[in-house]
Amino acid sequence: MTAPIREHTGRGPLGKDEIAARIARDIPAGSYVNLGIGQPTLVADHLGPGAGVVLHTENGMLGMGPAATGDEIDPDLTNAGKVPVTELPGAAYFHHADSFAMMRGGHLDVCVLGAFQVSAHGDLANWHTGAPDAIPAVGGAMDLAIGAKQVFVMMTLFAKDGTAKLVRECTYPLTGLRCVSRLYTDLAVFELGAEGAVVVETFGISYDELAARLDVPLRAA
Amino acid sequence: MTAPIREHTGRGPLGKDEIAARIARDIPAGSYVNLGIGQPTLVADHLGPGAGVVLHTENGMLGMGPAATGDEIDPDLTNAGKVPVTELPGAAYFHHADSFAMMRGGHLDVCVLGAFQVSAHGDLANWHTGAPDAIPAVGGAMDLAIGAKQVFVMMTLFAKDGTAKLVRECTYPLTGLRCVSRLYTDLAVFELGAEGAVVVETFGISYDELAARLDVPLRAA
Amino acid sequence: MTTVCESTDEAVAGIEDGSTVLIGGFGMAGMPVDLIDAVIRQGAEDLTIVSNNAGNGDTGLAALLAAGRVRRVVCSFPRQSDSWVFDGLYRSGRIELEVVPQGTLAERLRAAGAGIGAFFCPTGVGTPLAEGKETRVIDGRAYVLEYPIKGDVALVKAHVADRVGNLVYRKTARNFGPVMATAATTTVVQVGAVAEPGDIDPEVVVTPGIFVDRVVVVPDRAGATS
Amino acid sequence: MTTVCESTDEAVAGIEDGSTVLIGGFGMAGMPVDLIDAVIRQGAEDLTIVSNNAGNGDTGLAALLAAGRVRRVVCSFPRQSDSWVFDGLYRSGRIELEVVPQGTLAERLRAAGAGIGAFFCPTGVGTPLAEGKETRVIDGRAYVLEYPIKGDVALVKAHVADRVGNLVYRKTARNFGPVMATAATTTVVQVGAVAEPGDIDPEVVVTPGIFVDRVVVVPDRAGATS
């Protein structure tokens, strides 16, 4: 799946919506996909009906439609972020054990998650900052991390304080080990795995600049 | 539940149908009951609609009705013995994993099974004679043996060759350990358990005669 | 056998101090708010609550927590924008918390209902939530051993019941209801309506009546789920 | 993604020698006879068959056995009044048999579909079927450790599918279909009819389309189940 690296230096970094669009392009038609809470839900806007993608929400539904508006809003029909949504023709409801059995059993093709940190070999930290006064809350994050055939992460490559979020080893508490296969950021797209991080594409930055800013061994695709 | 022993010596042993009726009398109204293949199915004839008993069949149904006849026969609706049956109002269908989860999880009140041998402390042997040329076939026997809150066994007390089927230790391959709570036979009704066999009632035989014919320590209720 | 109760107070009668109470719902969808209110009136204390969240706003589970009846919460996601009641109790050390991954929570409840003694689960391996737990590599993959969560009581909201306790749910309000119904000694269900046996097609029953001990009708109120 | 096939031959194409094939049905109820006939034509050999029984009469699974395509059968109840094909092969040592308690068979299939690595099951403890297996006492009760049964292919019979693969079944013909559909890499389903998406109410779907790879319409024939 690795093509030669594409450096897009004649433009700026991707915006959130552009990252979402870039992810949507990598989701094959006919895939079953779970989009995590927060930014990953933006990916849905770029998966038109023609994409043939079926959305799963872990609170018990396949065939989830767009967010509900006006009279469509039904308190009994929400996504995992508790946002009212709609159902599409061909949808199915099921209970929580069945929903997570579907996930844990490896039946979802792709899951898109946000992250605090991702390691070059695919470890994920996205549930807990490790702050001593934080109330721990994991939700479905750990289930999603190990459940889908492919886990994509969507995040900015650097935190607001300039710290890189792609790291050698996660310092935040882990969500899952070696589970992330692709990392989509504002500055670059990476393939992750046992061999480390491979840069597939850059945006508003050259491969060499990127390598200089990250404390992670990189390879070009 | 143990009342003083009742010796019915002024009559002969119970027939199959009378054993079934005797069992039916011990099934409380509102119970969920599974009747094993073979003789135990006779118990259903003595559980009228007024008994408020709901029958489970492990191939995926609660609310099973009587055997189907004539136009009622539907190859998609059978009991565990593959005999066509009917559905009653309030029935429910479910798949095999759910059906046996219901059983294994202890949700059934009573299960009635046949047996080759039962031990005084409630071990059950009813799936295999141990004959070297027999093809092993267990079906749901082991699941039923450990699944219901109470397991009742229905059998003749002696085999055709005169051998007692209530024994100190089963010699046939076991179906379940210490799982039978009551044993209903043509000659007597027993409670079984860690303390051994307690005779509740006899038919066509006195307690003393019974004790003389069995190589099992007995107590009178 | 299923009893159709006249009131939510009758439906929750007899809950003992120290009980483990399973409470359905994901956020407000499927949350049995009226049964929880009845538990507050009923008075049981020292409860362990198993639910996906730890209360929203000041009603329902949050109100039960605020009333000081809960010793311990087992859930996947206590922290929400409106979980101030739980947050306050937790930060002041007045409530215990066990965080369980959401799918593991569902599967542990299912295991309790299905008579499974324990199961090897791949979720959480190598994370803080697996610390101290038995692990094993099976067929090249690492797993954590997880145990059943059994309830004394389950409080569930369903859409319709029939008189023998068969239940159907509505959309994503189904969530934890069906597994919790199997995992408790006594399952209490609030429904929008009770139908006659046979009114629910046997093919579409989600929770068979064998799992349902008490049913009570609570008509959906406008704003009840807001 | 679900493909609606034009023929049973297309539906079973590509099954490889040595595959593990899960076959639904309990006796003839839910038995995908037409798919099995297609497998006989397709020619795969050295198969492991996982099914509740080991064939009835001379058709369906019995015909597959008679054609010499099966190396091993995993089932709960091979012996039936009309299981002469299996009986003959077994007695002459030409087929291997693993007998599994029926509920354990269903749960091992579910475990495969649900990503469970192994589970402690109370069924069969102290019996010959537990010999050589790991056991453990948990909370005072004894359990046997059981492992998932994963299929390369599942052959299932359902009542109706929609074009995205959602399935509903009919009465007790449901049996092993839903769990086998989750447990195989490729799930092939014969149905009486295919409907449009939305024709099956999302509340009553038993097997969601995510588990269904190929669907083929085989109208129920008079006598097909006799």
Coordinates of C-alpha atoms in Angstrom, one line a residue, chain B residues 139-212:
Chain B
G139 CA -25.9 -33.0 22.4
G140 CA -27.1 -30.6 25.1
A141 CA -27.0 -33.2 28.0
M142 CA -24.0 -31.7 29.8
D143 CA -25.3 -28.2 29.4
L144 CA -28.7 -29.1 30.8
A145 CA -27.1 -31.1 33.7
I146 CA -25.3 -28.0 35.0
G147 CA -27.6 -25.3 33.8
A148 CA -30.9 -25.4 35.6
K149 CA -31.5 -24.3 39.2
Q150 CA -32.9 -27.8 39.8
V151 CA -32.3 -30.9 37.7
F152 CA -34.9 -33.6 38.0
V153 CA -34.2 -37.1 36.7
M154 CA -37.0 -39.4 35.4
M155 CA -36.1 -43.1 35.0
T156 CA -37.0 -46.6 36.0
L157 CA -35.2 -47.5 39.3
F158 CA -33.8 -50.7 37.9
A159 CA -32.6 -51.6 34.4
K160 CA -34.1 -54.5 32.5
D161 CA -31.4 -56.8 33.8
G162 CA -32.4 -55.9 37.4
T163 CA -29.3 -53.7 38.0
A164 CA -30.1 -50.6 40.1
K165 CA -29.6 -47.3 38.3
L166 CA -29.3 -45.4 41.6
V167 CA -25.8 -46.1 42.6
R168 CA -23.0 -45.1 45.0
E169 CA -20.8 -44.0 42.2
C170 CA -21.7 -44.0 38.5
T171 CA -19.8 -46.5 36.4
Y172 CA -21.0 -45.0 33.1
P173 CA -19.2 -41.9 31.8
L174 CA -20.4 -38.9 33.6
T175 CA -22.6 -36.1 32.2
G176 CA -22.3 -33.9 35.2
L177 CA -21.1 -33.8 38.8
R178 CA -23.5 -33.4 41.8
C179 CA -26.1 -31.8 39.6
V180 CA -29.3 -33.9 40.2
S181 CA -31.5 -32.6 43.0
R182 CA -34.5 -35.0 42.6
L183 CA -34.9 -38.5 41.2
Y184 CA -38.3 -39.7 40.1
T185 CA -38.7 -43.4 39.4
D186 CA -41.4 -46.0 39.1
L187 CA -40.7 -47.2 42.7
A188 CA -39.7 -44.1 44.6
V189 CA -39.0 -40.4 44.6
F190 CA -35.6 -39.3 46.1
E191 CA -33.9 -36.1 47.1
L192 CA -30.2 -36.3 46.3
G193 CA -27.4 -34.2 47.5
A194 CA -24.1 -33.9 49.4
E195 CA -25.8 -35.8 52.3
G196 CA -26.8 -38.7 50.1
A197 CA -30.2 -40.0 49.0
V198 CA -33.4 -39.3 50.9
V199 CA -36.5 -41.2 50.1
V200 CA -39.5 -38.9 49.8
E201 CA -42.2 -41.3 48.6
T202 CA -42.5 -45.0 47.5
F203 CA -44.9 -46.7 45.2
G204 CA -45.7 -50.4 45.4
I205 CA -42.8 -51.0 47.7
S206 CA -42.0 -50.2 51.3
Y207 CA -39.1 -48.1 52.4
D208 CA -37.5 -51.2 54.0
E209 CA -37.8 -53.3 50.9
L210 CA -36.4 -50.4 48.8
A211 CA -33.4 -50.1 51.1
A212 CA -32.8 -53.8 50.9

